């Protein structure tokens, strides 16, 4: 079990969910790391990329590392850039979109019931 | 309830716990934001700063944003810098120290039972 690692060494997985385009995810901390309560993932949305517009019964806690995007939460759009923080409550439709010219990169923490 | 905010607009609080020096914390997402399961905090350790060497029954999930530090986890020391990820299991003694010339800044997510 690795307790300390470099994010860039964690495998990038394509997000193949319907409605996603140009999205990869790295599971930085999850049950394989020993975590029992919540998982830390790093998302990279390439130029023009977006996550599905969907809702589910778990929350997201998001911290933006770089790039420029928009998150839709319910009926509202919010611009996102470095140092922005977003809380997406459970059961609210949401979508992340890259609106910049570079990769849009953010951390997204979820309870483990929402992941692997 | 603010669902999207800028981290720099969140109040910095001095960490006054015994054994801490030069540490501030910002509670970016917590129960006041609506979170029920876990909280996202941003720690800033000034030059020479350190958190207490202590243990508790909740875990930390850490992502380093900038600066250079060391985390002691049990009997091991690990160097930390931008993009490093650390999982500190429950009930293991741990301490974060700034060993660089700039602020050492990281996110630290905890289950809400470990916080406010």
mmCIF file of C-alpha atoms in Angstrom:
data_model
loop_
_atom_site.group_PDB
_atom_site.id
_atom_site.type_symbol
_atom_site.label_atom_id
_atom_site.label_comp_id
_atom_site.label_asym_id
_atom_site.label_seq_id
_atom_site.Cartn_x
_atom_site.Cartn_y
_atom_site.Cartn_z
ATOM 1 C CA UNK A 1 0.000 0.000 0.000
ATOM 2 C CA UNK A 2 1.514 3.327 -1.088
ATOM 3 C CA UNK A 3 0.736 6.093 1.357
ATOM 4 C CA UNK A 4 2.618 8.801 -0.550
ATOM 5 C CA UNK A 5 2.799 9.042 -4.325
ATOM 6 C CA UNK A 6 3.031 11.479 -7.176
ATOM 7 C CA UNK A 7 -0.292 12.143 -8.882
ATOM 8 C CA UNK A 8 1.311 12.026 -12.315
ATOM 9 C CA UNK A 9 2.345 8.411 -11.710
ATOM 10 C CA UNK A 10 -1.244 7.262 -11.217
ATOM 11 C CA UNK A 11 -2.785 5.626 -14.285
ATOM 12 C CA UNK A 12 -5.115 7.829 -16.329
ATOM 13 C CA UNK A 13 -8.335 6.076 -17.259
ATOM 14 C CA UNK A 14 -10.660 7.209 -20.012
ATOM 15 C CA UNK A 15 -14.130 8.065 -18.720
ATOM 16 C CA UNK A 16 -16.335 6.092 -21.089
ATOM 17 C CA UNK A 17 -19.656 6.988 -19.498
ATOM 18 C CA UNK A 18 -22.271 8.051 -22.029
ATOM 19 C CA UNK A 19 -22.355 11.818 -22.358
ATOM 20 C CA UNK A 20 -18.663 12.245 -21.530
ATOM 21 C CA UNK A 21 -16.113 13.529 -24.023
ATOM 22 C CA UNK A 22 -12.386 13.976 -23.643
ATOM 23 C CA UNK A 23 -12.284 13.106 -19.943
ATOM 24 C CA UNK A 24 -9.719 11.081 -18.027
ATOM 25 C CA UNK A 25 -9.721 10.213 -14.346
ATOM 26 C CA UNK A 26 -6.976 9.191 -11.952
ATOM 27 C CA UNK A 27 -8.013 7.534 -8.710
ATOM 28 C CA UNK A 28 -5.387 9.085 -6.425
ATOM 29 C CA UNK A 29 -6.718 7.668 -3.155
ATOM 30 C CA UNK A 30 -9.340 4.936 -3.000
ATOM 31 C CA UNK A 31 -10.093 1.644 -1.302
ATOM 32 C CA UNK A 32 -6.945 0.118 -2.808
ATOM 33 C CA UNK A 33 -4.968 2.787 -0.911
ATOM 34 C CA UNK A 34 -6.763 1.738 2.266
ATOM 35 C CA UNK A 35 -9.357 4.516 2.321
ATOM 36 C CA UNK A 36 -12.684 3.520 3.825
ATOM 37 C CA UNK A 37 -14.769 6.680 3.732
ATOM 38 C CA UNK A 38 -14.018 8.748 0.644
ATOM 39 C CA UNK A 39 -11.936 8.709 -2.517
ATOM 40 C CA UNK A 40 -9.818 11.417 -4.159
ATOM 41 C CA UNK A 41 -9.849 11.539 -7.941
ATOM 42 C CA UNK A 42 -8.144 13.894 -10.384
ATOM 43 C CA UNK A 43 -10.060 14.723 -13.558
ATOM 44 C CA UNK A 44 -8.549 16.087 -16.747
ATOM 45 C CA UNK A 45 -10.903 17.487 -19.376
ATOM 46 C CA UNK A 46 -9.138 18.134 -22.639
ATOM 47 C CA UNK A 47 -10.003 21.169 -24.765
ATOM 48 C CA UNK A 48 -13.710 20.856 -25.621
ATOM 49 C CA UNK A 49 -14.204 18.070 -23.097
ATOM 50 C CA UNK A 50 -17.124 17.628 -20.725
ATOM 51 C CA UNK A 51 -18.521 15.248 -18.156
ATOM 52 C CA UNK A 52 -22.054 13.855 -18.469
ATOM 53 C CA UNK A 53 -24.969 15.987 -17.325
ATOM 54 C CA UNK A 54 -26.262 13.677 -14.638
ATOM 55 C CA UNK A 55 -27.369 13.345 -11.034
ATOM 56 C CA UNK A 56 -26.675 10.699 -8.389
ATOM 57 C CA UNK A 57 -27.189 10.297 -4.682
ATOM 58 C CA UNK A 58 -23.665 11.234 -3.614
ATOM 59 C CA UNK A 59 -21.944 14.576 -3.385
ATOM 60 C CA UNK A 60 -18.795 15.987 -5.016
ATOM 61 C CA UNK A 61 -16.194 18.164 -3.337
ATOM 62 C CA UNK A 62 -14.136 19.835 -6.050
ATOM 63 C CA UNK A 63 -10.936 21.884 -6.047
ATOM 64 C CA UNK A 64 -9.747 23.324 -9.357
ATOM 65 C CA UNK A 65 -6.043 22.963 -10.084
ATOM 66 C CA UNK A 66 -5.741 24.555 -13.542
ATOM 67 C CA UNK A 67 -7.520 25.530 -16.716
ATOM 68 C CA UNK A 68 -10.888 27.153 -17.174
ATOM 69 C CA UNK A 69 -14.297 25.550 -17.038
ATOM 70 C CA UNK A 70 -17.923 25.831 -16.173
ATOM 71 C CA UNK A 71 -19.859 23.710 -13.752
ATOM 72 C CA UNK A 72 -23.608 23.537 -14.072
ATOM 73 C CA UNK A 73 -25.254 22.748 -10.739
ATOM 74 C CA UNK A 74 -29.005 22.502 -11.042
ATOM 75 C CA UNK A 75 -30.117 25.635 -12.900
ATOM 76 C CA UNK A 76 -26.936 27.630 -12.293
ATOM 77 C CA UNK A 77 -23.638 27.915 -14.152
ATOM 78 C CA UNK A 78 -20.444 28.857 -12.339
ATOM 79 C CA UNK A 79 -17.081 29.614 -13.896
ATOM 80 C CA UNK A 80 -14.196 27.608 -12.526
ATOM 81 C CA UNK A 81 -10.483 28.310 -12.536
ATOM 82 C CA UNK A 82 -7.493 27.674 -10.288
ATOM 83 C CA UNK A 83 -8.347 27.885 -6.555
ATOM 84 C CA UNK A 84 -12.088 27.697 -7.096
ATOM 85 C CA UNK A 85 -13.936 25.268 -4.863
ATOM 86 C CA UNK A 86 -17.283 23.652 -5.668
ATOM 87 C CA UNK A 87 -19.657 21.618 -3.555
ATOM 88 C CA UNK A 88 -22.136 19.615 -5.624
ATOM 89 C CA UNK A 89 -24.894 18.315 -3.324
ATOM 90 C CA UNK A 90 -26.358 14.825 -3.814
ATOM 91 C CA UNK A 91 -29.231 14.371 -6.270
ATOM 92 C CA UNK A 92 -28.601 17.631 -8.154
ATOM 93 C CA UNK A 93 -27.889 17.468 -11.885
ATOM 94 C CA UNK A 94 -24.417 18.712 -12.731
ATOM 95 C CA UNK A 95 -21.898 18.866 -15.526
ATOM 96 C CA UNK A 96 -18.304 20.076 -15.864
ATOM 97 C CA UNK A 97 -17.153 21.582 -19.167
ATOM 98 C CA UNK A 98 -13.783 22.831 -20.362
ATOM 99 C CA UNK A 99 -14.244 26.279 -21.909
ATOM 100 C CA UNK A 100 -10.562 27.161 -22.148
ATOM 101 C CA UNK A 101 -7.726 26.391 -24.529
ATOM 102 C CA UNK A 102 -5.828 24.156 -22.127
ATOM 103 C CA UNK A 103 -6.651 21.101 -20.085
ATOM 104 C CA UNK A 104 -9.148 21.784 -17.316
ATOM 105 C CA UNK A 105 -7.972 19.867 -14.246
ATOM 106 C CA UNK A 106 -9.642 19.440 -10.886
ATOM 107 C CA UNK A 107 -9.741 17.199 -7.854
ATOM 108 C CA UNK A 108 -13.083 15.584 -7.062
ATOM 109 C CA UNK A 109 -13.650 13.811 -3.772
ATOM 110 C CA UNK A 110 -16.604 11.471 -3.316
ATOM 111 C CA UNK A 111 -17.830 9.134 -0.616
ATOM 112 C CA UNK A 112 -16.754 5.591 -1.442
ATOM 113 C CA UNK A 113 -20.337 4.488 -1.960
ATOM 114 C CA UNK A 114 -20.150 6.621 -5.117
ATOM 115 C CA UNK A 115 -17.083 4.902 -6.487
ATOM 116 C CA UNK A 116 -15.071 1.755 -6.481
ATOM 117 C CA UNK B 1 -25.102 28.284 1.176
ATOM 118 C CA UNK B 2 -22.273 28.965 -1.280
ATOM 119 C CA UNK B 3 -21.701 26.052 -3.600
ATOM 120 C CA UNK B 4 -18.874 27.691 -5.567
ATOM 121 C CA UNK B 5 -16.284 30.002 -4.057
ATOM 122 C CA UNK B 6 -12.690 31.097 -4.337
ATOM 123 C CA UNK B 7 -10.410 29.464 -1.799
ATOM 124 C CA UNK B 8 -8.606 32.749 -1.168
ATOM 125 C CA UNK B 9 -11.862 34.309 0.048
ATOM 126 C CA UNK B 10 -12.250 31.773 2.845
ATOM 127 C CA UNK B 11 -11.118 33.011 6.270
ATOM 128 C CA UNK B 12 -7.696 31.814 7.402
ATOM 129 C CA UNK B 13 -7.706 30.600 10.987
ATOM 130 C CA UNK B 14 -4.601 30.161 13.107
ATOM 131 C CA UNK B 15 -4.104 26.588 14.255
ATOM 132 C CA UNK B 16 -3.549 27.039 17.973
ATOM 133 C CA UNK B 17 -3.244 23.374 18.849
ATOM 134 C CA UNK B 18 -0.286 22.603 21.098
ATOM 135 C CA UNK B 19 2.695 21.516 19.031
ATOM 136 C CA UNK B 20 1.707 23.587 15.995
ATOM 137 C CA UNK B 21 3.756 26.526 14.732
ATOM 138 C CA UNK B 22 3.062 28.870 11.848
ATOM 139 C CA UNK B 23 -0.011 27.010 10.591
ATOM 140 C CA UNK B 24 -3.267 28.406 9.252
ATOM 141 C CA UNK B 25 -6.302 26.477 8.055
ATOM 142 C CA UNK B 26 -9.178 27.382 5.763
ATOM 143 C CA UNK B 27 -12.283 25.225 5.921
ATOM 144 C CA UNK B 28 -13.186 25.269 2.217
ATOM 145 C CA UNK B 29 -16.070 22.802 2.421
ATOM 146 C CA UNK B 30 -17.637 21.683 5.683
ATOM 147 C CA UNK B 31 -20.982 21.205 7.357
ATOM 148 C CA UNK B 32 -21.765 24.916 6.918
ATOM 149 C CA UNK B 33 -21.457 24.349 3.154
ATOM 150 C CA UNK B 34 -23.898 21.469 3.456
ATOM 151 C CA UNK B 35 -21.389 18.632 3.459
ATOM 152 C CA UNK B 36 -22.419 15.639 5.539
ATOM 153 C CA UNK B 37 -19.610 13.139 5.045
ATOM 154 C CA UNK B 38 -16.253 14.841 4.757
ATOM 155 C CA UNK B 39 -14.639 18.273 4.891
ATOM 156 C CA UNK B 40 -12.026 19.903 2.663
ATOM 157 C CA UNK B 41 -9.473 22.112 4.372
ATOM 158 C CA UNK B 42 -6.513 24.049 2.980
ATOM 159 C CA UNK B 43 -3.454 24.294 5.199
ATOM 160 C CA UNK B 44 -0.680 26.854 4.882
ATOM 161 C CA UNK B 45 2.536 26.253 6.811
ATOM 162 C CA UNK B 46 4.771 29.289 6.786
ATOM 163 C CA UNK B 47 8.533 28.922 6.505
ATOM 164 C CA UNK B 48 9.634 26.835 9.497
ATOM 165 C CA UNK B 49 6.057 25.877 10.324
ATOM 166 C CA UNK B 50 4.810 22.462 11.396
ATOM 167 C CA UNK B 51 1.679 20.696 12.530
ATOM 168 C CA UNK B 52 1.593 18.761 15.810
ATOM 169 C CA UNK B 53 3.004 15.243 15.901
ATOM 170 C CA UNK B 54 -0.151 13.436 16.885
ATOM 171 C CA UNK B 55 -2.522 10.578 16.124
ATOM 172 C CA UNK B 56 -6.315 10.368 16.025
ATOM 173 C CA UNK B 57 -8.939 7.915 14.877
ATOM 174 C CA UNK B 58 -9.685 9.545 11.527
ATOM 175 C CA UNK B 59 -7.723 9.554 8.304
ATOM 176 C CA UNK B 60 -6.281 12.373 6.163
ATOM 177 C CA UNK B 61 -6.330 12.546 2.388
ATOM 178 C CA UNK B 62 -3.779 15.125 1.299
ATOM 179 C CA UNK B 63 -2.931 16.791 -2.011
ATOM 180 C CA UNK B 64 0.032 19.166 -2.103
ATOM 181 C CA UNK B 65 -0.517 22.438 -3.947
ATOM 182 C CA UNK B 66 2.828 24.207 -3.520
ATOM 183 C CA UNK B 67 5.972 24.495 -1.460
ATOM 184 C CA UNK B 68 8.143 21.778 -0.030
ATOM 185 C CA UNK B 69 7.586 19.732 3.081
ATOM 186 C CA UNK B 70 7.993 16.469 4.871
ATOM 187 C CA UNK B 71 5.268 14.294 6.284
ATOM 188 C CA UNK B 72 6.123 11.817 8.976
ATOM 189 C CA UNK B 73 3.714 8.882 8.965
ATOM 190 C CA UNK B 74 4.514 6.387 11.711
ATOM 191 C CA UNK B 75 8.238 5.663 11.416
ATOM 192 C CA UNK B 76 8.641 6.971 7.873
ATOM 193 C CA UNK B 77 9.375 10.391 6.409
ATOM 194 C CA UNK B 78 8.223 11.331 2.917
ATOM 195 C CA UNK B 79 9.092 14.468 0.999
ATOM 196 C CA UNK B 80 6.132 16.429 -0.302
ATOM 197 C CA UNK B 81 5.882 18.916 -3.147
ATOM 198 C CA UNK B 82 3.324 19.945 -5.757
ATOM 199 C CA UNK B 83 1.221 17.027 -7.056
ATOM 200 C CA UNK B 84 2.213 14.686 -4.260
ATOM 201 C CA UNK B 85 -0.629 12.780 -2.626
ATOM 202 C CA UNK B 86 -0.583 11.349 0.891
ATOM 203 C CA UNK B 87 -2.953 9.026 2.672
ATOM 204 C CA UNK B 88 -2.554 9.110 6.450
ATOM 205 C CA UNK B 89 -4.428 6.151 7.955
ATOM 206 C CA UNK B 90 -6.351 6.517 11.221
ATOM 207 C CA UNK B 91 -4.483 6.040 14.502
ATOM 208 C CA UNK B 92 -1.002 6.552 13.016
ATOM 209 C CA UNK B 93 1.152 9.370 14.387
ATOM 210 C CA UNK B 94 1.889 11.990 11.767
ATOM 211 C CA UNK B 95 3.307 15.468 11.331
ATOM 212 C CA UNK B 96 3.674 17.889 8.424
ATOM 213 C CA UNK B 97 6.688 20.218 8.319
ATOM 214 C CA UNK B 98 7.677 22.980 5.936
ATOM 215 C CA UNK B 99 11.299 22.439 4.876
ATOM 216 C CA UNK B 100 11.295 24.995 2.054
ATOM 217 C CA UNK B 101 11.723 28.743 1.778
ATOM 218 C CA UNK B 102 8.128 29.435 0.767
ATOM 219 C CA UNK B 103 4.742 28.596 2.207
ATOM 220 C CA UNK B 104 3.969 24.889 2.128
ATOM 221 C CA UNK B 105 0.319 24.543 1.087
ATOM 222 C CA UNK B 106 -1.839 21.443 0.868
ATOM 223 C CA UNK B 107 -5.421 20.290 0.865
ATOM 224 C CA UNK B 108 -6.425 17.905 3.636
ATOM 225 C CA UNK B 109 -9.744 16.095 3.537
ATOM 226 C CA UNK B 110 -11.147 14.440 6.648
ATOM 227 C CA UNK B 111 -14.361 12.687 7.595
ATOM 228 C CA UNK B 112 -16.623 15.138 9.385
ATOM 229 C CA UNK B 113 -16.361 13.217 12.626
ATOM 230 C CA UNK B 114 -12.788 14.542 12.715
ATOM 231 C CA UNK B 115 -13.794 18.152 12.347
ATOM 232 C CA UNK B 116 -16.496 20.646 12.940
#
